[in-house]
Structure formats: structure tokens, C-alpha cells
Amino acid sequence: ILKQQEEIRSAYVEQVEKARAELKELYDQLDSLVTIRTRELSEANKKLAEEIKNHEMAELALKESEGRYRTLAESAPDFIFIIDRNDVVEYVNQHAAKLFHRKQEELVGCKRSELFGDTTLQIQNKSLQKVFSDEQSLHEQDWTELSNGDRIFLDTRMAPIKENGIVRAVLGISRDLTQQKLAEQKIADQEKKYHTLFDTIHNAILLIDNGVIVDCNRSSETIFGMPSEKILGETFVKLLKKRAVRDKQLIQQMNRQIELCLQDKVQHFEVDYSRTDGELLHLEINLTRFPEGDAWRVLAVVRNITPYKRALEALLASELRFKDIVSRSIDGYYFIDVNYRLRQLNKSGQQILTYTKEEINTFFRLDSKDKRSRDLLKLLKTAMSGKSLSWEELKFIDRQGKARWIALNARRVYDGGEVAGVEGFIKDITDRKRAEAELIESEARYKALFESTPYDVFGLTIDQRFIKVNQNFMNQWGRYEGKRLDALRPKTLANLISDLCTKVRTKGGSVESSYRYKSKEKYFRVIVAPNLTEKKRIIGYAGLIIDVTDSYNALQEKSKFAEALIRTSEEEQRRISREIHDSLGQMLFALQVELSSVKSNFKNDSKNIKDVLYNAESLLTKSMQEASNLCYRLHPRLLDDFGLQEALEDIVVNIQNSGNIEISFQSELDDSKLNKNVETALFRVAQEAFANILKHSQATKVEMVLRGRSDGIAFSIRDNGCGFHLQKVLQSKSRGFGLLNMKERIELIGGVLKIKTASNQGVLIDILIPKTKV
């Protein structure tokens, strides 16, 4: 059997070589004719191609921009709306729709008068007319009454939307500040009450000379319950001793305290005092000395702290109740003093943050260079200055090193009229933030996969009916969604895909084959993979049709070395194709089945919808991540959009985020872009170099330098790894094509690549691109 297979293989190789020779002869004959015709049409085609390219790029940029802004608007926490000149709602985001308890599609086309109360409508009418007439943005804050009677405080910014120089509509962005406004009003009310209480309290002031009261103010009469005539001439000790009901030992020591006061030692004490009307007061007494002539006198400031004492007892009881509520709260409670030290953190707070109060105070520093610490400090300073915060969101790293999200509010706290610190509550919103991010990412990647993939992608049901095709497929073969596979033209392609589906059912796993479009001399690779349920049952197929015409033609013209490089490239494409269809294809069509299940079970079995949606969302997230990674490896968009420097910085960031290697990147080029071939070659060399470093070098540091010189562009990459013997690696039979690929790429653009290395001395890759090639 092996001998027969070898004979068949030899015959096949002989036929291929013969076909190649015939193809080359035919190519040489056609080349001269094509060259003449090409010269005549090149100028006209060049201009037309440039216009088409610019138009396509503009359309793509517009579509991407619209998608980004719509995604931003839908995920924003603010209320976003557009009102046209007919006072009709043209657009609202999901957040604004929730405000009115209606769906987005129900609000679009709705009159504004159906959504707000009469008073609010009058105010809004003036604001909208001002924006339409002045063509200027407007910012205002006010209470807003909804049609259902709810009142909220909105911070609104309105901007005109112009078309052809005329304001067509008004874009509005509103933020709900109701909770903040209510908190501010509450604080203002409390401060007003405090100042009112403070203004009504009057202290008794007594001037004492040699222990005798020689002067007093009017408040003394009220506090001591006797006219000033009886107070004057009385000794301070006897005045208190007559009516003191407690702390007799303190009264006996008062003469000593007056003596100490005259020695410039301020005295402070409290005493219970019973007035003549029987009312019991608690007095706070401060003794200080002041000069009068050549002698020292004692100034006694007596304050009736009876209300304060009673309030303090009530406050203590209130604090006990508050502490009990806080200790049992599912939200975390915290208190931070004016030195930004954490003083209180309840049990829920420790569970959310995964750290104790002492641990947080240990690693949190005001001079921290960590961005998240600076952001937190900025928020705390804002709250400390008096501006309350309403559920600000922050990212932090927990004890296990995992990234988590919290939402916190904060308000300033007073103690005795002075700022004592900031307090508030925290919530764990990690699951919500992760869900929001995954939803946005999955939607964007799902759209990008079918709209931007360079291959013709299709999906088939188990009975070989098209259920999904991308735009590339429609452009190449036509519109076939909903049609059977046997309707596909050319018929030979339909038969090939049908055969591959049969092989999938019998062999399992993905299968592939080549297809030649003879009428157009084009070559394709066709890949089909099964869509499986959790129980490994095939429910459909995912497929790719990849145009490999250029690769095939290149194989006919390359030398033996070039053929080896192309084979390597083909193997990489085949690997990526398998990855797409072994993983992405299964997940995408499994997702379709999950979503179809939601549709069919919505009425019959609503209990399973949540599980099905969760599975679908998970598959969608994995699919989008897989597509993003593969698309980046195939062709980095960052290189096209922003140039070589930004693309290299992206490589550095990605590697540093995923490894323990320190990378230094210096660029001395200006912002102008280089020749596209030069940028692509240098970028691919950097990719290959870093792949080798991560895989083989054991390096901890890498230096990458890109600079301009008088003779051209210099680019170097140096690591401190283990190095290698260059000649042994190049002569090894088991070597890969990485080093040869780098050298070949640089030489194709007219540059020079040198590699310097030795065992335990790291590796230096030095590249020079002549100025004439840049």
C-alpha cells in the first residue's frame, strides 16, 4: 500500500510540475499583452482607484465613528437625547428610557410634551429656543417634573446639531444630581440649625480681682438667675459654692485653680449649678489671666452647656443606633479623618475590600504614585472640601491580585463646628462592571467579526441551508441567506462544501479542501467545521472560503528559499484558519442555537431563559476575544491608523501587561509616517524578535530604539537574555524560519539586518534602512 501511495504521489508531483511549466509558458505569453494594455489603463485606473479607496475609507471611518459614539451613548450613565425642531424625540439612550419607564423605540418619535410636566415644559421651551436661535451650547441646572409626577434635579448641557449650516436638532446630556442635591440641602439645613443654635447661646463673662467679681455681662444674670448687683462684689468661689449641688471637692480646689491661672496656666472644669428658681444647670468654666495696669486679673467665661450635655446624651444614643445599623449593613461603611487615615470600616467594608482597616492604612500613602490611589485621594479631597459625592466608581486590586470595582459615596462630617473627616458607604459593583464591559466588547466584536473579517464566512444548518453569511461572502458569491446549499453557484463549489459537510459528520472535527475557479483562474481554500451542542451533537456547520490566488501564483515564481518561506506562511494561515473554525466557528453557531432556543422557549419555558442567555453571552465573549486576537495577528490596524511608533508602543504595553519583563522603548522620529512597506517590515521584525525573546531568551530587560540618522532610519532591539550561537542555529536542520524571515523582510525593502549574540551575552538586532528607501 505504501508503495502504491508513493507511486501515486510521484505521479501527482510529476503532473503538478508539468502543470507548473505549462502555466509559466502561458503566463509569459500573456504577460507581454497585459503589459501593453496595463500601461494604457494605469493612469486612468490609478486616479479611479484612489477615489474609490478614499470613499471606502471615509465610509469605514464614518461607520466606525458612528458605532463608537452609539456604544458610548448607550453605555453612558447620563441621560442622552436629541430633540428636533418639531419638538419630537429623535433619539434617547437606554438610561434615559429607564427614566420614563418606557422602551427606547416607544420614545423615539414621541412629543416632548408627553414626557414632562407643564412647568418644566415652559422652562425647557425657552432653553431649546435659545439654543436654536443663538446656535450656542447651553448649560443649566434645575428641578425637572416628569409627566408621572416624579421630580428629579438634572444637570443638563444642550448643544446644537447643524446640517448645512442650519441647526437641525438639539443634543442634550443630563446627569441626575437628585441625591447630591438632597444631600446638599440636608447639610445646609443642618448647618443653618447649628448657626441658629450658636447665635442664641450667650456666655457669662466675669472679671475677677483678688478672688472678687468686679464686673459681669448681662448673660451672667440669665445663667446664674440673679441680678448683676448681687453678683458684683461676691467672691467667685462663694458664688458657685452657694448653689453647687455636686463636685464639692472641685469647689474647694477653686482657689488653687485661680492661683494657677494667675501663673499663666489656663484652667478648665465643669460644675452642676442649681439656680434660685430650682433649675439645674451644667456649667463649663474657663479661667484665663489678662493684664490690667501693673496687675493680673482673672477672666472667667461661664457657658451653660446644659443643652449640649442633653444633646450629647441623645447623640450618644443615636450613635449607638447608627453603629448598630452600620455594623449590620450589607454595604460597607467607612470614616476617614482630615489626615486621610481610615478610622472606621465595618465588617461588610472589609469583605468588599478584602483588607482590614490596619492593612489599608499601611499601604495607602498620600504621595503614592499609583494612579488608582491618586484618583481615590482626589475624590476624598473633593468630599473633604464640602462637595458630596454620589456613587463614584473606582477600580482596585484585591488581596488575591484580582481587579475589582467599587462604587462609593462621600460627605463631609463636622465635629463641634469643625471638619472631622469624610464618611460614606461602598458597594461591590465588580459583577455589574464586568457584565457591562463584556456586553459592550461582545457586541463590538460580533459586529467586527462579520463585517471586517477578510474571509468569506458562512453558516449552514444540519440540512445544508444558509443561515448566515458575511459581506465578503455576498460580494464574492451573491446573497444566499435562507437558501439551500445546492442553490450556490458555481455548482462545483456547492458540491465541494456538501462533500466536506459529509466528511465532518463521518470523521468529526474540521475538514478542508482546495477549490479552483477555472473561469477566473482563482484559487480558494474551503474549510468546514461542525457546530456541536454540549452533548457533542452536530447541529450545523461553520465555513470559511479563503482566496489564496496570490499565494498560489507566488509559489509558481519563487525560488527554493522563497518557497520555504511561503510554505511557512501557508502553515501559519492554516493554523489560524483552524483556530477560527475549530473554536470561533463552533462558538458562533452554538451562540445562534442558544439564541434560537431563547426565541422558541420564551413562551414555553421562561425558567430556562436566564441560563440560555448566560451561555450565549459567555460564548459570544469568547468568540469576540478570539476574533480580536486573530485579527490583530493577521493585520494590526494600529499600524495603518497611527503609524509605526504607536504600533511598537502597543507591543510593549501588551507584553508588559502579561509578563515579568521590563521593556524600554525610545523613539527619536517625528510624527510623519514612513513608507508603508518600511513600517510593516520593521513592525513584523519587532513581533518576531519579541516572540523569540519570550520563548527562548529568559531575558528580564529589553531595550528598543528607533531613531533617524543622516543616512536613513536605525532600529535596534537588545535583550539581556541567555543568547545563542548564531551559526549553529542557522545551520541546524530543526531551526525555524524566524531569523531568516526577519532578514528576508529587511532585505526586500533595501535594508541591512545584523544579529550580534553569544552564549550568556544577550542578543542585539541592528537594522539600517537607507534614506532613499524611507
Tab-separated table of N, CA, C and O in Angstrom, residues 577-628:
chain	number	residue	atom	x	y	z
A	577	SER	N	-6.595	29.487	10.390
A	577	SER	CA	-7.898	29.052	9.874
A	577	SER	C	-8.502	27.978	10.776
A	577	SER	O	-9.689	27.998	11.074
A	578	ARG	N	-7.660	27.038	11.218
A	578	ARG	CA	-8.183	26.002	12.115
A	578	ARG	C	-8.662	26.615	13.424
A	578	ARG	O	-9.684	26.219	13.976
A	579	GLU	N	-7.881	27.592	13.914
A	579	GLU	CA	-8.290	28.240	15.164
A	579	GLU	C	-9.648	28.920	15.007
A	579	GLU	O	-10.510	28.822	15.883
A	580	ILE	N	-9.807	29.586	13.870
A	580	ILE	CA	-11.087	30.283	13.649
A	580	ILE	C	-12.233	29.289	13.624
A	580	ILE	O	-13.254	29.448	14.285
A	581	HIS	N	-12.044	28.175	12.854
A	581	HIS	CA	-13.181	27.282	12.653
A	581	HIS	C	-13.302	26.194	13.692
A	581	HIS	O	-14.383	25.648	13.885
A	582	ASP	N	-12.204	25.863	14.363
A	582	ASP	CA	-12.331	24.892	15.455
A	582	ASP	C	-12.895	25.520	16.709
A	582	ASP	O	-13.511	24.860	17.528
A	583	SER	N	-12.648	26.834	16.888
A	583	SER	CA	-13.101	27.493	18.124
A	583	SER	C	-14.184	28.516	17.839
A	583	SER	O	-15.312	28.402	18.295
A	584	LEU	N	-13.832	29.505	17.011
A	584	LEU	CA	-14.776	30.594	16.756
A	584	LEU	C	-16.021	30.117	16.041
A	584	LEU	O	-17.137	30.509	16.363
A	585	GLY	N	-15.831	29.235	15.030
A	585	GLY	CA	-16.993	28.762	14.286
A	585	GLY	C	-17.970	28.013	15.182
A	585	GLY	O	-19.173	28.222	15.130
A	586	GLN	N	-17.422	27.118	16.016
A	586	GLN	CA	-18.295	26.370	16.922
A	586	GLN	C	-19.023	27.290	17.879
A	586	GLN	O	-20.223	27.154	18.103
A	587	MET	N	-18.268	28.238	18.428
A	587	MET	CA	-18.888	29.117	19.434
A	587	MET	C	-19.957	30.015	18.817
A	587	MET	O	-21.002	30.246	19.403
A	588	LEU	N	-19.683	30.540	17.605
A	588	LEU	CA	-20.664	31.437	16.980
A	588	LEU	C	-21.966	30.705	16.664
A	588	LEU	O	-23.066	31.208	16.915
A	589	PHE	N	-21.846	29.491	16.113
A	589	PHE	CA	-23.079	28.792	15.761
A	589	PHE	C	-23.748	28.156	16.971
A	589	PHE	O	-24.960	27.985	17.007
A	590	ALA	N	-22.951	27.828	17.963
A	590	ALA	CA	-23.565	27.427	19.232
A	590	ALA	C	-24.332	28.591	19.822
A	590	ALA	O	-25.399	28.436	20.409
A	591	LEU	N	-23.770	29.796	19.657
A	591	LEU	CA	-24.471	31.004	20.115
A	591	LEU	C	-25.790	31.182	19.388
A	591	LEU	O	-26.808	31.507	19.980
A	592	GLN	N	-25.770	30.930	18.066
A	592	GLN	CA	-27.016	31.049	17.310
A	592	GLN	C	-28.068	30.060	17.815
A	592	GLN	O	-29.246	30.374	17.933
A	593	VAL	N	-27.601	28.840	18.109
A	593	VAL	CA	-28.556	27.841	18.617
A	593	VAL	C	-29.114	28.285	19.961
A	593	VAL	O	-30.305	28.167	20.241
A	594	GLU	N	-28.218	28.840	20.830
A	594	GLU	CA	-28.680	29.304	22.144
A	594	GLU	C	-29.729	30.399	21.985
A	594	GLU	O	-30.750	30.415	22.664
A	595	LEU	N	-29.439	31.343	21.098
A	595	LEU	CA	-30.381	32.444	20.894
A	595	LEU	C	-31.690	31.940	20.278
A	595	LEU	O	-32.770	32.439	20.581
A	596	SER	N	-31.571	30.973	19.364
A	596	SER	CA	-32.787	30.367	18.798
A	596	SER	C	-33.592	29.678	19.884
A	596	SER	O	-34.822	29.700	19.897
A	597	SER	N	-32.872	29.053	20.812
A	597	SER	CA	-33.553	28.394	21.929
A	597	SER	C	-34.306	29.397	22.774
A	597	SER	O	-35.397	29.135	23.245
A	598	VAL	N	-33.693	30.590	22.965
A	598	VAL	CA	-34.392	31.638	23.722
A	598	VAL	C	-35.698	32.000	23.041
A	598	VAL	O	-36.749	32.141	23.654
A	599	LYS	N	-35.605	32.143	21.695
A	599	LYS	CA	-36.800	32.522	20.940
A	599	LYS	C	-37.901	31.474	21.062
A	599	LYS	O	-39.078	31.785	21.247
A	600	SER	N	-37.510	30.190	20.960
A	600	SER	CA	-38.523	29.130	20.984
A	600	SER	C	-39.061	28.864	22.378
A	600	SER	O	-40.185	28.439	22.556
A	601	ASN	N	-38.226	29.133	23.408
A	601	ASN	CA	-38.635	28.833	24.785
A	601	ASN	C	-39.190	30.020	25.531
A	601	ASN	O	-39.501	29.929	26.702
A	602	PHE	N	-39.228	31.160	24.860
A	602	PHE	CA	-39.644	32.383	25.575
A	602	PHE	C	-41.033	32.241	26.186
A	602	PHE	O	-41.308	32.681	27.286
A	603	LYS	N	-41.932	31.586	25.428
A	603	LYS	CA	-43.303	31.428	25.930
A	603	LYS	C	-43.482	30.089	26.656
A	603	LYS	O	-44.280	29.990	27.585
A	604	ASN	N	-42.725	29.087	26.188
A	604	ASN	CA	-42.978	27.746	26.716
A	604	ASN	C	-42.227	27.449	28.006
A	604	ASN	O	-42.717	26.793	28.891
A	605	ASP	N	-40.997	27.914	28.090
A	605	ASP	CA	-40.185	27.556	29.255
A	605	ASP	C	-39.328	28.737	29.651
A	605	ASP	O	-38.127	28.763	29.429
A	606	SER	N	-39.958	29.766	30.201
A	606	SER	CA	-39.235	31.007	30.527
A	606	SER	C	-38.227	30.808	31.643
A	606	SER	O	-37.345	31.621	31.831
A	607	LYS	N	-38.346	29.706	32.422
A	607	LYS	CA	-37.404	29.494	33.530
A	607	LYS	C	-35.990	29.235	33.020
A	607	LYS	O	-35.031	29.492	33.714
A	608	ASN	N	-35.853	28.682	31.808
A	608	ASN	CA	-34.515	28.358	31.296
A	608	ASN	C	-33.880	29.500	30.526
A	608	ASN	O	-32.752	29.381	30.051
A	609	ILE	N	-34.597	30.582	30.357
A	609	ILE	CA	-34.078	31.680	29.507
A	609	ILE	C	-32.814	32.260	30.095
A	609	ILE	O	-31.839	32.536	29.393
A	610	LYS	N	-32.796	32.476	31.400
A	610	LYS	CA	-31.629	33.092	32.026
A	610	LYS	C	-30.381	32.243	31.805
A	610	LYS	O	-29.317	32.768	31.463
A	611	ASP	N	-30.497	30.901	31.973
A	611	ASP	CA	-29.336	30.035	31.753
A	611	ASP	C	-28.896	30.063	30.303
A	611	ASP	O	-27.696	30.107	29.995
A	612	VAL	N	-29.851	30.037	29.389
A	612	VAL	CA	-29.513	30.042	27.961
A	612	VAL	C	-28.815	31.340	27.595
A	612	VAL	O	-27.819	31.364	26.875
A	613	LEU	N	-29.345	32.472	28.091
A	613	LEU	CA	-28.730	33.774	27.797
A	613	LEU	C	-27.326	33.843	28.385
A	613	LEU	O	-26.415	34.418	27.788
A	614	TYR	N	-27.169	33.279	29.579
A	614	TYR	CA	-25.827	33.303	30.188
A	614	TYR	C	-24.843	32.516	29.331
A	614	TYR	O	-23.720	32.967	29.072
A	615	ASN	N	-25.259	31.312	28.841
A	615	ASN	CA	-24.397	30.515	27.976
A	615	ASN	C	-24.089	31.255	26.684
A	615	ASN	O	-22.958	31.251	26.190
A	616	ALA	N	-25.110	31.894	26.119
A	616	ALA	CA	-24.922	32.637	24.869
A	616	ALA	C	-23.962	33.784	25.064
A	616	ALA	O	-23.079	34.037	24.245
A	617	GLU	N	-24.138	34.482	26.167
A	617	GLU	CA	-23.250	35.636	26.440
A	617	GLU	C	-21.816	35.167	26.621
A	617	GLU	O	-20.869	35.799	26.130
A	618	SER	N	-21.604	34.062	27.310
A	618	SER	CA	-20.264	33.539	27.518
A	618	SER	C	-19.621	33.137	26.204
A	618	SER	O	-18.467	33.446	25.936
A	619	LEU	N	-20.393	32.424	25.342
A	619	LEU	CA	-19.866	32.043	24.032
A	619	LEU	C	-19.527	33.261	23.199
A	619	LEU	O	-18.512	33.307	22.497
A	620	LEU	N	-20.387	34.267	23.259
A	620	LEU	CA	-20.160	35.484	22.473
A	620	LEU	C	-18.896	36.197	22.929
A	620	LEU	O	-18.099	36.672	22.121
A	621	THR	N	-18.672	36.256	24.235
A	621	THR	CA	-17.471	36.910	24.765
A	621	THR	C	-16.212	36.181	24.288
A	621	THR	O	-15.254	36.802	23.822
A	622	LYS	N	-16.202	34.856	24.385
A	622	LYS	CA	-15.041	34.089	23.938
A	622	LYS	C	-14.815	34.263	22.441
A	622	LYS	O	-13.670	34.372	21.986
A	623	SER	N	-15.911	34.291	21.672
A	623	SER	CA	-15.792	34.449	20.225
A	623	SER	C	-15.168	35.774	19.870
A	623	SER	O	-14.287	35.869	19.018
A	624	MET	N	-15.645	36.839	20.504
A	624	MET	CA	-15.115	38.163	20.197
A	624	MET	C	-13.648	38.284	20.591
A	624	MET	O	-12.853	38.909	19.900
A	625	GLN	N	-13.278	37.700	21.735
A	625	GLN	CA	-11.875	37.736	22.158
A	625	GLN	C	-11.003	36.985	21.153
A	625	GLN	O	-9.920	37.431	20.782
A	626	GLU	N	-11.503	35.806	20.709
A	626	GLU	CA	-10.747	35.012	19.741
A	626	GLU	C	-10.589	35.769	18.437
A	626	GLU	O	-9.507	35.825	17.858
A	627	ALA	N	-11.675	36.414	17.968
A	627	ALA	CA	-11.621	37.157	16.704
A	627	ALA	C	-10.668	38.323	16.799
A	627	ALA	O	-9.898	38.610	15.886
A	628	SER	N	-10.718	39.044	17.951
A	628	SER	CA	-9.834	40.206	18.124
A	628	SER	C	-8.380	39.793	18.078
A	628	SER	O	-7.553	40.424	17.419
